[in-house]
PDB file of C-alpha atoms in Angstrom:
ATOM      1  CA  MET A  20     -17.970  -6.381 -19.026  1.00 32.00           C
ATOM      2  CA  ARG A  21     -18.172 -10.211 -19.323  1.00 35.00           C
ATOM      3  CA  PHE A  22     -16.947 -12.556 -16.696  1.00 36.00           C
ATOM      4  CA  GLY A  23     -14.491 -15.115 -18.151  1.00 36.00           C
ATOM      5  CA  LEU A  24     -12.822 -17.600 -15.852  1.00 38.00           C
ATOM      6  CA  VAL A  25     -12.001 -18.221 -12.212  1.00 38.00           C
ATOM      7  CA  LEU A  26      -8.716 -19.802 -11.271  1.00 40.00           C
ATOM      8  CA  TYR A  27      -7.434 -21.172  -7.981  1.00 39.00           C
ATOM      9  CA  GLN A  28      -3.657 -20.786  -7.479  1.00 41.00           C
ATOM     10  CA  ARG A  29      -1.807 -21.683  -4.310  1.00 41.00           C
ATOM     11  CA  SER A  30      -4.356 -20.303  -1.867  1.00 42.00           C
ATOM     12  CA  ALA A  31      -5.022 -17.261  -3.979  1.00 43.00           C
ATOM     13  CA  TYR A  32      -8.183 -16.731  -5.970  1.00 43.00           C
ATOM     14  CA  SER A  33      -7.940 -15.107  -9.393  1.00 44.00           C
ATOM     15  CA  ALA A  34     -10.607 -13.941 -11.821  1.00 45.00           C
ATOM     16  CA  ILE A  35     -10.220 -12.782 -15.440  1.00 46.00           C
ATOM     17  CA  PHE A  36     -12.585 -10.217 -16.990  1.00 45.00           C
ATOM     18  CA  ASP A  37     -12.932  -9.727 -20.752  1.00 46.00           C
ATOM     19  CA  TYR A  38     -13.512  -6.166 -21.867  1.00 44.00           C
ATOM     20  CA  GLN A  39     -14.586  -7.154 -25.381  1.00 47.00           C
ATOM     21  CA  THR A  40     -17.512  -4.744 -25.495  1.00 49.00           C
ATOM     22  CA  LEU A  41     -15.199  -1.800 -24.661  1.00 47.00           C
ATOM     23  CA  TRP A  42     -12.370  -2.704 -26.953  1.00 50.00           C
ATOM     24  CA  GLY A  43     -14.056  -3.928 -30.177  1.00 55.00           C
ATOM     25  CA  ASP A  44     -11.616  -5.420 -32.701  1.00 58.00           C
ATOM     26  CA  ARG A  45      -8.534  -4.059 -30.951  1.00 55.00           C
ATOM     27  CA  PRO A  46      -6.349  -6.457 -28.871  1.00 54.00           C
ATOM     28  CA  LYS A  47      -8.398  -7.131 -25.772  1.00 54.00           C
ATOM     29  CA  PRO A  48      -6.820  -6.598 -22.401  1.00 56.00           C
ATOM     30  CA  ILE A  49      -7.923  -8.725 -19.462  1.00 57.00           C
ATOM     31  CA  LEU A  50      -8.080  -7.793 -15.829  1.00 62.00           C
ATOM     32  CA  LEU A  51      -6.488 -10.335 -13.544  1.00 62.00           C
ATOM     33  CA  ALA A  52      -7.924  -9.815 -10.095  1.00 62.00           C
ATOM     34  CA  THR A  53      -6.054 -11.768  -7.404  1.00 60.00           C
ATOM     35  CA  TYR A  54      -6.914 -11.958  -3.715  1.00 60.00           C
ATOM     36  CA  TYR A  55      -3.655 -12.569  -1.882  1.00 54.00           C
ATOM     37  CA  ASN A  56      -2.532 -11.882   1.707  1.00 56.00           C
ATOM     38  CA  SER A  57      -5.767  -9.953   2.474  1.00 61.00           C
ATOM     39  CA  TYR A  58      -5.324  -7.688  -0.586  1.00 59.00           C
ATOM     40  CA  TRP A  59      -7.021  -7.526  -3.957  1.00 63.00           C
ATOM     41  CA  VAL A  60      -4.304  -7.123  -6.646  1.00 58.00           C
ATOM     42  CA  PHE A  61      -5.423  -5.999 -10.121  1.00 63.00           C
ATOM     43  CA  LEU A  62      -3.316  -6.435 -13.257  1.00 62.00           C
ATOM     44  CA  LEU A  63      -4.494  -5.222 -16.675  1.00 64.00           C
ATOM     45  CA  MET A  64      -2.778  -7.068 -19.519  1.00 67.00           C
ATOM     46  CA  LEU A  65      -3.269  -8.382 -23.008  1.00 69.00           C
ATOM     47  CA  PHE A  66      -4.404 -12.006 -23.301  1.00 68.00           C
ATOM     48  CA  ASP A  67      -1.100 -13.060 -24.938  1.00 74.00           C
ATOM     49  CA  GLN A  68       0.772 -11.671 -21.979  1.00 80.00           C
ATOM     50  CA  TYR A  69      -1.508 -13.456 -19.599  1.00 80.00           C
ATOM     51  CA  SER A  70      -1.123 -16.790 -21.384  1.00 83.00           C
ATOM     52  CA  ARG A  71       2.674 -16.556 -21.406  1.00 88.00           C
ATOM     53  CA  TYR A  72       3.045 -15.531 -17.816  1.00 87.00           C
ATOM     54  CA  LYS A  73       0.507 -18.156 -16.770  1.00 86.00           C
ATOM     55  CA  ALA A  74       2.391 -20.769 -18.771  1.00 89.00           C
ATOM     56  CA  CYS A  75       5.716 -19.724 -17.142  1.00 91.00           C
ATOM     57  CA  ALA A  76       4.192 -19.850 -13.627  1.00 89.00           C
ATOM     58  CA  ASP A  77       2.824 -23.343 -14.408  1.00 90.00           C
ATOM     59  CA  LEU A  78       6.230 -24.497 -15.659  1.00 91.00           C
ATOM     60  CA  LEU A  79       7.894 -23.201 -12.498  1.00 91.00           C
ATOM     61  CA  GLN A  80       5.342 -25.174 -10.365  1.00 87.00           C
ATOM     62  CA  HIS A  81       6.159 -28.291 -12.421  1.00 89.00           C
ATOM     63  CA  ALA A  82       9.858 -27.689 -11.920  1.00 89.00           C
ATOM     64  CA  ALA A  83       9.397 -28.097  -8.163  1.00 86.00           C
ATOM     65  CA  TYR A  84       9.291 -24.346  -7.425  1.00 87.00           C
ATOM     66  CA  LYS A  85       8.434 -23.833  -3.808  1.00 88.00           C
ATOM     67  CA  ARG A  86       7.658 -20.816  -1.735  1.00 84.00           C
ATOM     68  CA  GLY A  87      10.924 -19.136  -0.712  1.00 86.00           C
ATOM     69  CA  ASP A  88      12.789 -20.024  -3.926  1.00 91.00           C
ATOM     70  CA  SER A  89      14.178 -16.893  -5.727  1.00 93.00           C
ATOM     71  CA  VAL A  90      13.112 -16.059  -9.197  1.00 94.00           C
ATOM     72  CA  LEU A  91      14.770 -13.431 -11.491  1.00 94.00           C
ATOM     73  CA  ASP A  92      12.385 -12.266 -14.265  1.00 95.00           C
ATOM     74  CA  ILE A  93      14.641 -10.907 -17.085  1.00 94.00           C
ATOM     75  CA  GLY A  94      12.950  -8.480 -19.352  1.00 93.00           C
ATOM     76  CA  ALA A  95      10.024  -7.942 -16.938  1.00 91.00           C
ATOM     77  CA  GLY A  96       8.868  -4.628 -18.474  1.00 89.00           C
ATOM     78  CA  ARG A  97       7.734  -1.732 -16.293  1.00 86.00           C
ATOM     79  CA  GLU A  98       4.730  -3.790 -15.051  1.00 84.00           C
ATOM     80  CA  CYS A  99       6.673  -6.682 -13.502  1.00 88.00           C
ATOM     81  CA  LEU A 100       3.726  -9.079 -14.132  1.00 85.00           C
ATOM     82  CA  LEU A 101       5.197 -12.386 -12.928  1.00 89.00           C
ATOM     83  CA  GLY A 102       4.388 -11.509  -9.340  1.00 86.00           C
ATOM     84  CA  GLY A 103       0.677 -11.608 -10.222  1.00 80.00           C
ATOM     85  CA  PHE A 104       1.019 -15.292 -10.961  1.00 84.00           C
ATOM     86  CA  ILE A 105       3.557 -16.453  -8.334  1.00 84.00           C
ATOM     87  CA  HIS A 106       2.735 -14.987  -5.015  1.00 76.00           C
ATOM     88  CA  ASP A 107       6.089 -14.809  -3.335  1.00 74.00           C
ATOM     89  CA  GLU A 108       8.263 -12.057  -2.015  1.00 78.00           C
ATOM     90  CA  ASN A 109      11.404 -13.609  -3.625  1.00 90.00           C
ATOM     91  CA  ILE A 110      10.738 -12.459  -7.196  1.00 92.00           C
ATOM     92  CA  TYR A 111      13.242 -10.060  -8.696  1.00 95.00           C
ATOM     93  CA  TYR A 112      12.936  -8.092 -11.899  1.00 95.00           C
ATOM     94  CA  VAL A 113      15.368  -6.580 -14.322  1.00 95.00           C
ATOM     95  CA  ASP A 114      14.476  -4.531 -17.444  1.00 94.00           C
ATOM     96  CA  PRO A 115      15.537  -1.221 -18.937  1.00 93.00           C
ATOM     97  CA  LEU A 116      11.871  -0.121 -18.575  1.00 92.00           C
ATOM     98  CA  VAL A 117      11.698  -0.704 -14.793  1.00 91.00           C
ATOM     99  CA  PRO A 118      11.093   2.748 -13.372  1.00 86.00           C
ATOM    100  CA  LYS A 119      14.060   4.397 -11.716  1.00 86.00           C
ATOM    101  CA  PRO A 120      15.368   4.396  -9.089  1.00 84.00           C
ATOM    102  CA  SER A 121      16.276   0.715  -8.991  1.00 80.00           C
ATOM    103  CA  ASP A 122      15.931  -1.085  -5.722  1.00 85.00           C
ATOM    104  CA  ASP A 123      16.876  -4.590  -4.460  1.00 86.00           C
ATOM    105  CA  ARG A 124      13.862  -6.248  -6.247  1.00 90.00           C
ATOM    106  CA  LYS A 125      13.425  -4.081  -9.340  1.00 93.00           C
ATOM    107  CA  ILE A 126      16.576  -3.289 -11.281  1.00 94.00           C
ATOM    108  CA  THR A 127      16.626  -0.753 -14.176  1.00 94.00           C
ATOM    109  CA  GLY A 128      18.960  -2.445 -16.734  1.00 92.00           C
ATOM    110  CA  ASP A 129      19.513  -5.745 -18.404  1.00 92.00           C
ATOM    111  CA  ILE A 130      21.019  -9.133 -17.621  1.00 92.00           C
ATOM    112  CA  HIS A 131      24.509  -7.626 -17.671  1.00 92.00           C
ATOM    113  CA  SER A 132      23.675  -4.999 -15.028  1.00 92.00           C
ATOM    114  CA  SER A 133      26.359  -4.794 -12.318  1.00 93.00           C
ATOM    115  CA  GLU A 134      23.543  -4.799  -9.711  1.00 92.00           C
ATOM    116  CA  LEU A 135      23.182  -8.525 -10.433  1.00 93.00           C
ATOM    117  CA  ASP A 136      26.880  -9.267  -9.869  1.00 93.00           C
ATOM    118  CA  GLY A 137      27.444 -11.878  -7.123  1.00 92.00           C
ATOM    119  CA  ARG A 138      23.704 -12.649  -6.779  1.00 92.00           C
ATOM    120  CA  THR A 139      22.262 -16.078  -7.391  1.00 92.00           C
ATOM    121  CA  PHE A 140      18.640 -17.110  -8.027  1.00 93.00           C
ATOM    122  CA  SER A 141      16.895 -20.469  -7.912  1.00 92.00           C
ATOM    123  CA  TYR A 142      15.213 -19.823 -11.245  1.00 92.00           C
ATOM    124  CA  THR A 143      15.429 -17.291 -14.067  1.00 92.00           C
ATOM    125  CA  THR A 144      12.709 -16.504 -16.528  1.00 92.00           C
ATOM    126  CA  ALA A 145      12.952 -14.508 -19.783  1.00 91.00           C
ATOM    127  CA  ILE A 146       9.494 -14.148 -21.324  1.00 90.00           C
ATOM    128  CA  ASP A 147       9.518 -12.463 -24.803  1.00 87.00           C
ATOM    129  CA  VAL A 148      13.028 -11.319 -24.396  1.00 90.00           C
ATOM    130  CA  TYR A 149      15.353 -13.157 -26.779  1.00 88.00           C
ATOM    131  CA  GLU A 150      14.173 -11.303 -29.930  1.00 88.00           C
ATOM    132  CA  HIS A 151      15.137  -7.947 -28.243  1.00 87.00           C
ATOM    133  CA  VAL A 152      18.714  -9.000 -27.578  1.00 89.00           C
ATOM    134  CA  PRO A 153      21.115  -8.054 -30.385  1.00 91.00           C
ATOM    135  CA  PRO A 154      22.476 -11.181 -32.141  1.00 92.00           C
ATOM    136  CA  GLU A 155      26.028 -10.423 -31.049  1.00 94.00           C
ATOM    137  CA  GLN A 156      25.010 -10.338 -27.390  1.00 91.00           C
ATOM    138  CA  ARG A 157      22.730 -13.464 -27.307  1.00 90.00           C
ATOM    139  CA  GLN A 158      25.327 -15.982 -26.290  1.00 92.00           C
ATOM    140  CA  SER A 159      26.817 -13.877 -23.522  1.00 92.00           C
ATOM    141  CA  SER A 160      23.254 -13.144 -22.261  1.00 89.00           C
ATOM    142  CA  ILE A 161      22.445 -16.836 -22.100  1.00 89.00           C
ATOM    143  CA  ASN A 162      25.696 -17.533 -20.359  1.00 89.00           C
ATOM    144  CA  ARG A 163      24.992 -14.888 -17.798  1.00 89.00           C
ATOM    145  CA  MET A 164      21.464 -16.177 -17.232  1.00 86.00           C
ATOM    146  CA  SER A 165      22.697 -19.638 -16.535  1.00 83.00           C
ATOM    147  CA  SER A 166      25.655 -18.761 -14.353  1.00 77.00           C
TER     148      SER A 166
END
C-alpha cells in the first residue's frame, strides 16, 4: 500500500491510499479515509469517481454552499458517495440502486419518484447520470431537477 495525498476539508481530515501493488493494470480503487465527528469513515472508490465527487464538492463550496443547506444527489448509486466529501446531515440521495427500503434520506427510485413530490433542496447534483436517462425523458428530468 502506498500513501498518496492528505486533504483538509472543512475541519475533517482525509487521506487517500493507492492500492496499485494489489490491483496491477486493473482500474485502481482508492480508499478515502475521513475523520469526521469523532469517527473514521472509509470509502473505497475508483479514482475517476473520487475526482468527480471531489470536483462536485468543490463546486458546491464555490457556489456558497454552507452547512445546513440541503443537497439532493441524483443517481447516487448504492454507495451514496457525496457524503464522504460534504460532511453534512442534509444530503439526500435518489437512485434505483439505493438499497430498499427507502427512507427519508435515501430513496430507491429516480428523479420522478413520488417520494420527492413537494420537497425542495438548496442544490441538486447529478454526477454521471445524464447518459443513463433515455433521450425521451431527458428534458422532463432536467425540468424536474430544476423545479
